[in-house]
Short mmCIF file of C-alpha atoms and ligand atoms in Angstrom, two decimals:
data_model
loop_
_atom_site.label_atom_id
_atom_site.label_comp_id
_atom_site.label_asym_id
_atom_site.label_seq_id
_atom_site.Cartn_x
_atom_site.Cartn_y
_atom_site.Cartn_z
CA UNK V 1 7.00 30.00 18.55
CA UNK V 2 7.87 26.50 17.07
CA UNK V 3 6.00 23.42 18.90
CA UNK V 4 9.12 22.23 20.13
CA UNK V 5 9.91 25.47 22.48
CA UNK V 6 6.47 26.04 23.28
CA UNK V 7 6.67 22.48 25.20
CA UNK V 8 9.59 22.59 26.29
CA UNK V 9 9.28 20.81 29.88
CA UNK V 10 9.07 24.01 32.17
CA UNK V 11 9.15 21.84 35.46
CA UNK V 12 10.14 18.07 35.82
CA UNK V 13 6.87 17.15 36.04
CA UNK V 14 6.76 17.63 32.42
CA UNK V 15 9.61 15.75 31.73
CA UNK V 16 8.12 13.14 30.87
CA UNK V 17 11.07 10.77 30.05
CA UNK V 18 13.91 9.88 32.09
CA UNK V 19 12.62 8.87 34.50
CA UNK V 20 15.30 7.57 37.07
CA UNK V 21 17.05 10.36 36.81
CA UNK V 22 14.16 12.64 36.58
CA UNK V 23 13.15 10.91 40.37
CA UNK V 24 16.71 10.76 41.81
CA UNK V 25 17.60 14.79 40.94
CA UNK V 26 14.16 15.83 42.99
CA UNK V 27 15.08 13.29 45.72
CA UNK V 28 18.45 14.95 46.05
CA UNK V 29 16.50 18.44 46.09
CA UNK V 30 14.19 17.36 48.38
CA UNK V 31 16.64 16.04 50.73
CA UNK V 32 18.92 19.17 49.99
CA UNK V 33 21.95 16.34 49.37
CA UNK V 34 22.80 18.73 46.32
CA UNK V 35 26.47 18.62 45.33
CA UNK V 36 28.95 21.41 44.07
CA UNK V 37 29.04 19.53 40.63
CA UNK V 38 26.63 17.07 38.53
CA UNK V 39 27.33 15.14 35.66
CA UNK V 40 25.33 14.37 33.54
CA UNK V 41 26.49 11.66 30.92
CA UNK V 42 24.34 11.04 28.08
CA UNK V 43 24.16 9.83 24.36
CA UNK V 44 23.03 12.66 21.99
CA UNK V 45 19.98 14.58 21.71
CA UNK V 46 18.87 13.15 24.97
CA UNK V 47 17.00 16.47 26.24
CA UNK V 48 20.08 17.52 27.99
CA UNK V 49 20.14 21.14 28.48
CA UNK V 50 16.08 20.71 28.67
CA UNK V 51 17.56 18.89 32.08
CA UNK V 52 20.46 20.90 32.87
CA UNK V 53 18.03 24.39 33.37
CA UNK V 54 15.55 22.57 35.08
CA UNK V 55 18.16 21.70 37.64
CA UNK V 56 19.63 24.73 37.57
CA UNK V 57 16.23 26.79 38.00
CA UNK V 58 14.75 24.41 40.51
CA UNK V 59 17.82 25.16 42.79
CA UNK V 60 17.55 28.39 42.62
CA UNK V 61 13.91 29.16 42.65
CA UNK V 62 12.55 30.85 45.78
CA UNK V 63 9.20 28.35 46.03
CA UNK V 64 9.75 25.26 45.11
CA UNK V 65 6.35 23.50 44.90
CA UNK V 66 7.04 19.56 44.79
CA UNK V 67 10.96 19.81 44.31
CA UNK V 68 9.70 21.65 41.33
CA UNK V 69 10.26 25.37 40.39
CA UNK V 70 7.32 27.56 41.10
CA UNK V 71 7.44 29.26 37.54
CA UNK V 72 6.35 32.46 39.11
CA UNK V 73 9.15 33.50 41.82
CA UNK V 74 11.46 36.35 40.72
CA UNK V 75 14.27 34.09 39.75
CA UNK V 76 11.89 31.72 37.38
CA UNK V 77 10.33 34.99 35.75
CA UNK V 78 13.90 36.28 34.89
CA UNK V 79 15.18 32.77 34.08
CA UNK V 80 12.52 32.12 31.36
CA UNK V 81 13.49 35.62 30.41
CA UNK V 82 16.94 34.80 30.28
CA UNK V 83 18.00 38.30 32.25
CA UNK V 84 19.86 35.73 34.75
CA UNK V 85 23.50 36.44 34.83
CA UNK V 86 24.28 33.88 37.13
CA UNK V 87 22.81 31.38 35.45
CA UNK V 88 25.88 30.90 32.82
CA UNK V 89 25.54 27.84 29.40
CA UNK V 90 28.34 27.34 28.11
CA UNK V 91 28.74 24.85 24.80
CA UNK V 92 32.50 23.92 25.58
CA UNK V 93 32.25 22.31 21.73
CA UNK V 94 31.98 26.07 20.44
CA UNK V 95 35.49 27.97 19.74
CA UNK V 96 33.89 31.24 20.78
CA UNK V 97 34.57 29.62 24.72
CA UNK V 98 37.90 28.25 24.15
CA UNK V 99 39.75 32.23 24.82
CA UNK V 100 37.43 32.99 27.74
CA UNK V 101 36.53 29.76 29.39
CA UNK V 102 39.16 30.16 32.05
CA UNK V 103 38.75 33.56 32.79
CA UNK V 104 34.57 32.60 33.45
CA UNK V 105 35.58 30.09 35.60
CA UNK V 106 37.93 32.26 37.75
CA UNK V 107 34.95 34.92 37.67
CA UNK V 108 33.38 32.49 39.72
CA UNK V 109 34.86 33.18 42.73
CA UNK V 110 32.63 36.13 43.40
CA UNK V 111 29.36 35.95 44.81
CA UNK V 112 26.08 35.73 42.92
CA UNK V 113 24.28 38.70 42.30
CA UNK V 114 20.40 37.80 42.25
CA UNK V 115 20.52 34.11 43.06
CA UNK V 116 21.51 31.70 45.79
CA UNK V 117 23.79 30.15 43.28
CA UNK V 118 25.92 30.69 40.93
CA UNK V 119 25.26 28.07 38.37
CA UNK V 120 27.79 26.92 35.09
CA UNK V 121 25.80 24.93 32.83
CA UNK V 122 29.13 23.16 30.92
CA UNK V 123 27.77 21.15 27.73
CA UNK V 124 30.40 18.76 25.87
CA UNK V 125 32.48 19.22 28.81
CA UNK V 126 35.22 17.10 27.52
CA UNK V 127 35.85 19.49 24.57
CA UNK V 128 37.36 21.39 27.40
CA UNK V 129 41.47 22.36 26.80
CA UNK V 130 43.81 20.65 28.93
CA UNK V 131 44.27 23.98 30.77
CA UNK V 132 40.56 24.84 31.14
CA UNK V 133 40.15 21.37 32.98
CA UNK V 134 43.23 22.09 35.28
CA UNK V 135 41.12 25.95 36.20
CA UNK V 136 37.47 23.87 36.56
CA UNK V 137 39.40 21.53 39.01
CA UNK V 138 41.08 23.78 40.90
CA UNK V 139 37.34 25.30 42.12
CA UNK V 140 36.13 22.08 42.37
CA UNK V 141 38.55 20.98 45.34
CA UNK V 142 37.96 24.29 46.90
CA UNK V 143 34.81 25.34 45.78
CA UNK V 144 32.72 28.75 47.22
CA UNK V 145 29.70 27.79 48.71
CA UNK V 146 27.58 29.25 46.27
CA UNK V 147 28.60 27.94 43.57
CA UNK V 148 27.19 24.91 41.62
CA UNK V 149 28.68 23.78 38.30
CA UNK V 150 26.22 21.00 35.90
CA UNK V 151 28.48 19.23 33.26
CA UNK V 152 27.18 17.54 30.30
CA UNK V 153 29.02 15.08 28.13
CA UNK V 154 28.39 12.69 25.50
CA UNK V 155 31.64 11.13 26.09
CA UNK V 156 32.43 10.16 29.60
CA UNK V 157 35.59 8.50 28.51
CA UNK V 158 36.89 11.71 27.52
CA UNK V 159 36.52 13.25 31.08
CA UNK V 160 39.44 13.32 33.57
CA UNK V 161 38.80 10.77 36.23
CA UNK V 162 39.65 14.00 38.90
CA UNK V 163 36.87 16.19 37.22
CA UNK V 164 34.58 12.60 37.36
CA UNK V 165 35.22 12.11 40.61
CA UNK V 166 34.60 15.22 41.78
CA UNK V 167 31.09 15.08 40.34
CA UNK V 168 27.68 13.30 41.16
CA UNK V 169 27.22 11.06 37.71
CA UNK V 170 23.96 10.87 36.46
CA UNK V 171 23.81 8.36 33.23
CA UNK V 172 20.93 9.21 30.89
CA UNK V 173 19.26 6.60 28.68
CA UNK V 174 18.13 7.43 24.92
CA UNK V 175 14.36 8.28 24.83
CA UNK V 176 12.74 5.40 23.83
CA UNK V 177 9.93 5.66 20.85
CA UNK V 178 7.00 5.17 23.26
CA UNK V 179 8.16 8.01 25.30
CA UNK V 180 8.50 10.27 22.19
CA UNK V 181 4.78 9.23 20.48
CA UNK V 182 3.43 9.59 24.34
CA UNK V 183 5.01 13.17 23.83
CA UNK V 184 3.40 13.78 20.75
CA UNK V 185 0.19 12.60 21.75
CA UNK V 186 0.23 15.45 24.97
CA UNK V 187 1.46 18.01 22.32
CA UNK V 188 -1.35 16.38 19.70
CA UNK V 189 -4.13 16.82 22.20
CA UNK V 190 -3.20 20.31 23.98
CA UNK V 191 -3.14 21.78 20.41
CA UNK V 192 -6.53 19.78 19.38
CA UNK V 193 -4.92 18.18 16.37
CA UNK V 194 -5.89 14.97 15.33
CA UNK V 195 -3.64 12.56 14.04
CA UNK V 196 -4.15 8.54 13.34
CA UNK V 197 -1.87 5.82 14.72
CA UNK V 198 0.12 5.11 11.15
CA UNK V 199 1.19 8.78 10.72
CA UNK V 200 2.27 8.81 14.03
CA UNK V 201 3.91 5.56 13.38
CA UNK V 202 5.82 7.24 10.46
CA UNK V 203 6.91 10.37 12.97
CA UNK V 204 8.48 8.53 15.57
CA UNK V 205 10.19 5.63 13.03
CA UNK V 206 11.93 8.49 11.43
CA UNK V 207 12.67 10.88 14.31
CA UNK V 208 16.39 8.59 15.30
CA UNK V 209 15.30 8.86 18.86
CA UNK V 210 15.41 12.59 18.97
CA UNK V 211 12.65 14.78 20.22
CA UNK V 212 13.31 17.44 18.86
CA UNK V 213 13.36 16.22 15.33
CA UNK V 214 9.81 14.44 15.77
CA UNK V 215 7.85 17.65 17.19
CA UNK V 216 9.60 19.23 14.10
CA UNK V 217 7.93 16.74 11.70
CA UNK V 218 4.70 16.70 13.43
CA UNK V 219 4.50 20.47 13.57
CA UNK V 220 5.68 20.23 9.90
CA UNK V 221 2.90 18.16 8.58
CA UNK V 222 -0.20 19.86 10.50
CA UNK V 223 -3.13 20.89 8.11
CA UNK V 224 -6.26 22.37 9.42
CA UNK V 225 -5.64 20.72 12.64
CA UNK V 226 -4.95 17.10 11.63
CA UNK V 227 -2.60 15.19 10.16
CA UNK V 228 -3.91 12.15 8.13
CA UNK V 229 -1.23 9.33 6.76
CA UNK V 230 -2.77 10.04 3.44
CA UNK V 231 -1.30 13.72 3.32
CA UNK V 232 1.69 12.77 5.43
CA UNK V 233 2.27 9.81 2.15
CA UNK V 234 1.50 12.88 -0.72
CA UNK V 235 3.29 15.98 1.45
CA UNK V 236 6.71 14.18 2.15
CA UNK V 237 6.73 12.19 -1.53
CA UNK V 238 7.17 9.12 0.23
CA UNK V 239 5.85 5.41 -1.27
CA UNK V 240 2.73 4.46 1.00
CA UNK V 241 3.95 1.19 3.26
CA UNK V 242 2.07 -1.23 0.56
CA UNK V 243 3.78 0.02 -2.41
CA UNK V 244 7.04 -0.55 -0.23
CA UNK V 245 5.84 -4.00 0.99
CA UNK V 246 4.97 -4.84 -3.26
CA UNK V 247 8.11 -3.66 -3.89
CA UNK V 248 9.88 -5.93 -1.44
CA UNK V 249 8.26 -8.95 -2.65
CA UNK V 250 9.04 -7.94 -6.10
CA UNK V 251 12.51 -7.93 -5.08
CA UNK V 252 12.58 -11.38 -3.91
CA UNK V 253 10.17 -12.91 -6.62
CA UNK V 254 13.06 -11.34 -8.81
CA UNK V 255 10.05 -10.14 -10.82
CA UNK V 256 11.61 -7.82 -13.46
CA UNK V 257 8.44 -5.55 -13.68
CA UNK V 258 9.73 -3.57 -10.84
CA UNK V 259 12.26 -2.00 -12.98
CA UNK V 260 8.62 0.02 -14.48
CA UNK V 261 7.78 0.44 -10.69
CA UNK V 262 10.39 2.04 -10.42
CA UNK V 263 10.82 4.47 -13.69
CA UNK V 264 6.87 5.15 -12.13
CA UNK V 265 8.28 6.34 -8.93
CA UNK V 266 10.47 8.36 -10.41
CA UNK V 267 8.23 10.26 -13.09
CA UNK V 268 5.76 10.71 -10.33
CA UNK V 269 8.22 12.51 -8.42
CA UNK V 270 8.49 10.55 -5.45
CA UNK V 271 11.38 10.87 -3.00
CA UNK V 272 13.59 7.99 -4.08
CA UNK V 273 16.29 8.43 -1.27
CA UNK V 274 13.66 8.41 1.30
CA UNK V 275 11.54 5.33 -0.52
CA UNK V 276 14.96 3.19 -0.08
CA UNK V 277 15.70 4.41 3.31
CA UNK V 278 11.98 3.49 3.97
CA UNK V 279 12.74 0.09 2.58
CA UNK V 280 15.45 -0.71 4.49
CA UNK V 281 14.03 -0.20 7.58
CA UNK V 282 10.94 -2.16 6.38
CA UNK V 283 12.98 -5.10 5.36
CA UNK V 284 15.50 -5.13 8.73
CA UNK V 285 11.97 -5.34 10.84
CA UNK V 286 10.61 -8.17 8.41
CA UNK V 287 13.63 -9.73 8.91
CA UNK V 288 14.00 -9.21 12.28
CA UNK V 289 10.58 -11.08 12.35
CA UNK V 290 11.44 -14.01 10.34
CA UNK V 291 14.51 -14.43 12.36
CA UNK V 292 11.74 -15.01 15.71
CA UNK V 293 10.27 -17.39 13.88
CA UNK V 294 13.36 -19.34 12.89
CA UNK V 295 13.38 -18.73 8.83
CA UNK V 296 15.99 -17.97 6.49
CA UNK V 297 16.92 -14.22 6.58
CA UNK V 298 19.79 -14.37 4.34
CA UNK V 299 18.09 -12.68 1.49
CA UNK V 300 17.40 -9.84 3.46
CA UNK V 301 20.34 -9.59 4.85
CA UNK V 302 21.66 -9.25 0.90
CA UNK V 303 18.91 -6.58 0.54
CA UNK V 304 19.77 -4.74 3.58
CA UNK V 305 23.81 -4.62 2.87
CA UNK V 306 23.19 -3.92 -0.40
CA UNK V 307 21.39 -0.82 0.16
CA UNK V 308 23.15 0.24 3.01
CA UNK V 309 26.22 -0.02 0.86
CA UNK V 310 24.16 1.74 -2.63
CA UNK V 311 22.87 4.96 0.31
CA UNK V 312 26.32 5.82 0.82
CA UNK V 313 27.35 5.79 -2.66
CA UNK V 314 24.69 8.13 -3.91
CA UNK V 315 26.25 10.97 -2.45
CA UNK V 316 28.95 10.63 -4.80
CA UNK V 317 27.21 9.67 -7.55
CA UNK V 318 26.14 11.73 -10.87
CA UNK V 319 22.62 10.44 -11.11
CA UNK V 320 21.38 8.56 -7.42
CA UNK V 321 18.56 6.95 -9.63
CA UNK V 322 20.74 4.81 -11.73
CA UNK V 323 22.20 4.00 -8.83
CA UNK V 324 19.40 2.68 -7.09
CA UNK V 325 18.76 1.25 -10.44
CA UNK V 326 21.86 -0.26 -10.06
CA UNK V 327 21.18 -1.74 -6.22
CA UNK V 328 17.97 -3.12 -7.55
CA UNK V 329 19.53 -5.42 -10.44
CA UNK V 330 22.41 -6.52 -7.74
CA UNK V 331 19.82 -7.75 -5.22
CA UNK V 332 17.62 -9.15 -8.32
CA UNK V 333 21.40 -10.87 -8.92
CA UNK V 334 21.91 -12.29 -5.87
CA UNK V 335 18.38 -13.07 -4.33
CA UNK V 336 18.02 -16.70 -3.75
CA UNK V 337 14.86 -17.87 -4.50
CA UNK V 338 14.94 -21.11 -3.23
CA UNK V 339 14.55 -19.94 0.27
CA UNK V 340 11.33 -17.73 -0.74
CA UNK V 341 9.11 -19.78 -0.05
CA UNK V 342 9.64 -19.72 3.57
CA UNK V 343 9.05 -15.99 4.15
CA UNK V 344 5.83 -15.45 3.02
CA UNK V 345 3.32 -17.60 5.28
CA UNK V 346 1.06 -20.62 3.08
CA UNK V 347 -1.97 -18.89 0.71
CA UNK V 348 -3.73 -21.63 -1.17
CA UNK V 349 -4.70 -20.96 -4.88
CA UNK V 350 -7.17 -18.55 -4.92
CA UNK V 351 -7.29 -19.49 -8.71
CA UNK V 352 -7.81 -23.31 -7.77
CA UNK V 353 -10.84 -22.12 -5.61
CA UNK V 354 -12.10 -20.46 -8.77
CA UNK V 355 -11.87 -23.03 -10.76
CA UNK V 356 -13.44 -25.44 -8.55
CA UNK V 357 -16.44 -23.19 -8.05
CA UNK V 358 -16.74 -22.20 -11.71
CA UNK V 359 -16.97 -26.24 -12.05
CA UNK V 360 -19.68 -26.43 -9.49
CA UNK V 361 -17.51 -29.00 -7.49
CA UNK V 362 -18.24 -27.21 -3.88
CA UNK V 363 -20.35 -24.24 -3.31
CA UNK V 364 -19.24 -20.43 -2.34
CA UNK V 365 -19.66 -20.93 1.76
CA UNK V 366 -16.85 -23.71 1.38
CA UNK V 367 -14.61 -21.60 -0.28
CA UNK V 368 -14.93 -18.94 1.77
CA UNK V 369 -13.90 -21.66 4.81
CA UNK V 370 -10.85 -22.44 2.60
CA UNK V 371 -10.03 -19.14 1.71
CA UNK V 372 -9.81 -18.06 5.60
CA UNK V 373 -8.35 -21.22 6.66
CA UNK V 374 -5.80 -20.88 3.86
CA UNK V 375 -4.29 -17.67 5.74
CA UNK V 376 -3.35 -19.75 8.72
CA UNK V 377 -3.00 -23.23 7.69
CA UNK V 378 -0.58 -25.56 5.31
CA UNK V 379 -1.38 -26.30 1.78
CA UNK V 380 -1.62 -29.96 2.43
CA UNK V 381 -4.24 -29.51 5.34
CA UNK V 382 -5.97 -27.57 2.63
CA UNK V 383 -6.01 -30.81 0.39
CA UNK V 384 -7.42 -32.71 2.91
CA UNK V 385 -10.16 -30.65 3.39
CA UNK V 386 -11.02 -30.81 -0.35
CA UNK V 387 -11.07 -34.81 0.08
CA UNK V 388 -12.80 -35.06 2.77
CA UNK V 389 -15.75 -32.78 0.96
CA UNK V 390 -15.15 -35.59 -1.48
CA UNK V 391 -13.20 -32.73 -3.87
CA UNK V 392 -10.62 -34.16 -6.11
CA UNK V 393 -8.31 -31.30 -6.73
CA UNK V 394 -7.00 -31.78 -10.06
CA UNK V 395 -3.83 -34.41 -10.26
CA UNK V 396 -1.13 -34.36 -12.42
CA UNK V 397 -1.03 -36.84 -14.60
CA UNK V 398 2.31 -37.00 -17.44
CA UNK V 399 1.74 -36.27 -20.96
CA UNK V 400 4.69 -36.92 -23.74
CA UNK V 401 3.19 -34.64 -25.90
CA UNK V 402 2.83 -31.44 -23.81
CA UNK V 403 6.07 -29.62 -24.43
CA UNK V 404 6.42 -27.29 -20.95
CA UNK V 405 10.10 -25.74 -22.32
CA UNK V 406 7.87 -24.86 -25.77
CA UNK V 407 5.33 -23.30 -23.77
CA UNK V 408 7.75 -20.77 -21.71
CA UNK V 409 9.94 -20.37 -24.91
CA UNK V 410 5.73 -19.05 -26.37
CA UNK V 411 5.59 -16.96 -23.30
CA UNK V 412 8.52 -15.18 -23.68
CA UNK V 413 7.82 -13.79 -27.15
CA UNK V 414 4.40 -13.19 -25.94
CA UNK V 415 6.17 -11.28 -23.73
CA UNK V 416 5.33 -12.58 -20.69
CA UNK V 417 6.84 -11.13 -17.37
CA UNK V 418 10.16 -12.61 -16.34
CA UNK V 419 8.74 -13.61 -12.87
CA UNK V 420 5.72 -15.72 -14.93
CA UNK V 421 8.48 -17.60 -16.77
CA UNK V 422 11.13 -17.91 -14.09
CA UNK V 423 8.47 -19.71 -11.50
CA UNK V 424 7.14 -21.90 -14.36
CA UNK V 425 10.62 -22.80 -14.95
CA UNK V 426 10.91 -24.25 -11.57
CA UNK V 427 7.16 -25.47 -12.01
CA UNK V 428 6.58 -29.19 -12.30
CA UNK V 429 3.49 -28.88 -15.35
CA UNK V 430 1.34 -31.79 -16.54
CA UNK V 431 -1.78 -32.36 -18.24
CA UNK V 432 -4.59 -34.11 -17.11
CA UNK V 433 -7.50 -34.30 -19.26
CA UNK V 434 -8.41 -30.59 -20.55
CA UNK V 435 -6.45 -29.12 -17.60
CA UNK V 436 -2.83 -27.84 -17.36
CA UNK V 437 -1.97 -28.50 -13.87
CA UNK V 438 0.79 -26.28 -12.52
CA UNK V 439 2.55 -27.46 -9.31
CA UNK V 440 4.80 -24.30 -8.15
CA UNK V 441 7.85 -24.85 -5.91
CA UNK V 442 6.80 -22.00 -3.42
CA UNK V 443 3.42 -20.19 -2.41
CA UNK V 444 5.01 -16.78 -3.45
CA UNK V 445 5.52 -18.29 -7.27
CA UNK V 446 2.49 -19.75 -7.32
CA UNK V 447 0.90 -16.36 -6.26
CA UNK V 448 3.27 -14.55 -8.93
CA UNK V 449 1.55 -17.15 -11.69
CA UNK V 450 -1.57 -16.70 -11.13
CA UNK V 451 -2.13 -12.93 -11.13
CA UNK V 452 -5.16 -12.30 -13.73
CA UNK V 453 -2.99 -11.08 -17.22
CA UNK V 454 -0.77 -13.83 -15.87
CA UNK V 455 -3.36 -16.11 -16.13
CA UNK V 456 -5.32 -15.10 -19.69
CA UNK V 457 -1.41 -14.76 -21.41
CA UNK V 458 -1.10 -18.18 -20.30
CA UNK V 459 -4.31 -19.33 -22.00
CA UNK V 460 -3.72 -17.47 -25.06
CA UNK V 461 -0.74 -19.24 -25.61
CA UNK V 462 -2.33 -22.52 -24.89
CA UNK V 463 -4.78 -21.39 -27.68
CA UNK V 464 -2.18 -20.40 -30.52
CA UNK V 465 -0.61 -24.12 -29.24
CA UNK V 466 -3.64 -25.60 -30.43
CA UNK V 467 -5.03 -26.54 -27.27
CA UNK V 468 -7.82 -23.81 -26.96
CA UNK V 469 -9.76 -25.43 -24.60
CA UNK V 470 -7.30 -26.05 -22.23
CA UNK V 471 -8.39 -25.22 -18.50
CA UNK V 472 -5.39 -24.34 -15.74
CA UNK V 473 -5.08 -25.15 -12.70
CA UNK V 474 -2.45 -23.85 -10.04
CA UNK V 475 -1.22 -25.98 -7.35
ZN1 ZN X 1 10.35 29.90 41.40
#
């Protein structure tokens, strides 16, 4: 038996969402204010019918313990057995109904033959015909006392306000992701599986609010009893959340190496459709927390229409990776990296802080300070902490001679990385004594410079332009 039937809520007290309407059904139980007919409006995959039976058993059990069936009466036995015939589902969405609804509906006229009541579980109720509503009204304004109908809709609006009205409304809410991982965690620790906080993470994020599709991933992904993010990352073929995080800032940087990232993906196998689905829900919670804090989102707002736009093209497409090819090159296109700088938060030069200690200027402890106060603080506040150790950071200082459009021109048929060149092209550079000093425009092209092959390209080509002894110096 799958995971998902196996805890199926068998009493309300396992139902452990819905609260309000979980509480105000057993209250009308309890008090027995029960009605002829409930509706019970909801948005999909809800746990409706999980609600509907519950209802419908709990009325008709012989014991109720707590305004909850018993589970062992007669009538619970045979309804878990499904041997109740007057206990009737009906999917009103399924044509097999549409000849014999009316004629089930007159049936109910006659008494029940096990059970109090004589229960019609309707679901998508407003699929009904126009002539099946006029028969279910007709027994509503006269109905037999032993008869109780539960109607289930996803679309209220499509319900005749006489059927409505008729009816005690109920309105469901979706099941929020806490209730679903606090679901998983019951099911997780009944079965003794263990299972760490990112996989879970991963469940719930890509179970759209449906139950029934996250027990079916979780029970999916057990392996002797656990399930570890590591497997979850290798069994689905999904990118791990840093390789989508790299990728994103690749994106931005415009950094054309992520056209190999992404020829690597694809050799490897990976699930491409999946990786940019992942991404776009990584970048529309990275933007939604740039937008708290007041910064420019309009890149990924590009990023996210983009892809939303490239997802539903690749179902017509002949090859979906050249077309995520394609969506990569458009946001490359139309990513404005003036605004970068503000979405990634300040990290001073790790470079400069080598430097500075392979110099002997200030000793390791210090740089540690800097390099945790550099996570939280500006890159000016950083300066004055260099000054006030009595540091002098090195300053630029012009130089006719030092040709910067020569040296990126080098670069390039050095074959340096496009995201190398582009940020020195919007680099102030200068030379002061034996050091190039770099000042970058934003944090994120400084930390694109000064990546290690960055960094020893750089001073090769300082070397072939005669100047071999030529330190550099990021700022
Ligand atoms: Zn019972």
């Amino acid at each position: 038996m799958s995971l998902y039937l196996k805890y199926r809520p068998s009493d309300f007290d396992n139902l452990m969402w819905q609260s309000f309407v979980k509480d105000t059904l057993r209250k009308a139980i309890a008090n027995q204010k029960t009605v002829w007919a409930y509706l019970l409006c909801w948005p999909r995959w809800t746990g409706k019918t999980t609600t509907a039976r519950l209802l419908a058993k709990t009325i008709n059990c012989l014991n109720p313990k707590d305004w909850n069936p018993c589970l062992e009466c007669e009538i619970c036995k045979n309804f878990a057995e499904e041997r109740l015939v007057d206990i009737v589902e009906i999917d009103a969405a399924s044509h097999t109904w549409v000849d014999n609804i009316r004629e089930l509906i007159e049936k109910a006229q006659f008494s029940p033959t096990r059970t109090k009541y004589k229960i019609y579980i309707i679901d998508e109720v407003h699929m009904l015909s126009k002539w099946a509503f006029n028969a279910l009204l007709k027994i509503l304004e006269e109905p037999p006392s032993f008869v109780k109908f539960i109607l289930a809709t996803t679309e209220t609006h499509k319900v005749p306000e006489t059927i409505i009205s008729r009816c005690q409304r109920y309105d469901f809410k979706r099941i929020s992701n806490a209730d679903i991982k606090n679901r998983l965690v019951y099911i997780a620790k009944k079965e003794n599986i263990s299972v760490d906080e990112k996989s879970y993470d991963y469940i719930v994020s890509n179970s759209n609010w449906w139950l029934r599709n996250a027990i079916s991933l979780f029970e999916q992904l057990i392996a002797d009893n656990e399930i570890n993010y590591d497997h979850l990352v290798e069994k689905l073929g999904i990118i791990s959340e840093n390789e989508t995080k790299d990728f994103l800032s690749k994106l931005l940087l415009r950094d054309s190496s992520i056209i190999d990232d992404f020829d690597k993906l694809v050799s490897d196998w990976k699930n491409i459709k999946l990786f940019f689905k992942e991404l776009l829900f990584f970048s529309k919670n990275v933007a939604l927390n740039e937008l708290k804090k007041n910064n420019d989102i309009s890149n990924y707002i590009k990023i996210i229409e983009i892809l939303d736009d490239t997802y539903i093209k690749t179902k017509n497409s002949i090859d979906e990776n050249t077309t995520f090819i394609i969506w990569v090159l458009k946001i490359i296109q139309n990513v404005n990296t003036s605004i970068v700088e503000n979405i990634e938060k300040p990290i001073f030069s790790a470079k400069i802080e080598k430097k500075v200690e392979n110099n002997n200027y200030i000793s390791e402890e210090k740089i540690e300070i800097i390099k945790i106060k550099s996570e939280t603080i500006s890159e000016s506040d950083i300066e004055d902490i260099f000054s006030s150790w009595n540091v002098e950071i090195p300053k630029a200082n012009n130089l006719s001679w030092f040709d910067s459009g020569l040296f990126i021109s080098n670069l390039k048929l050095a074959k340096a990385k496009w995201a190398l060149t582009m940020s020195l092209l919007w680099a102030e550079m200068n030379i002061n004594w034996s050091w190039l000093v770099i000042k970058t425009k934003t944090s994120i092209m400084k930390k694109s410079i000064e990546n290690a092959d960055n960094f020893s390209l750089m001073l090769k080509v300082l070397s072939d332009m005669w100047m071999p002894d030529m330190k550099i110096s990021i700022i």
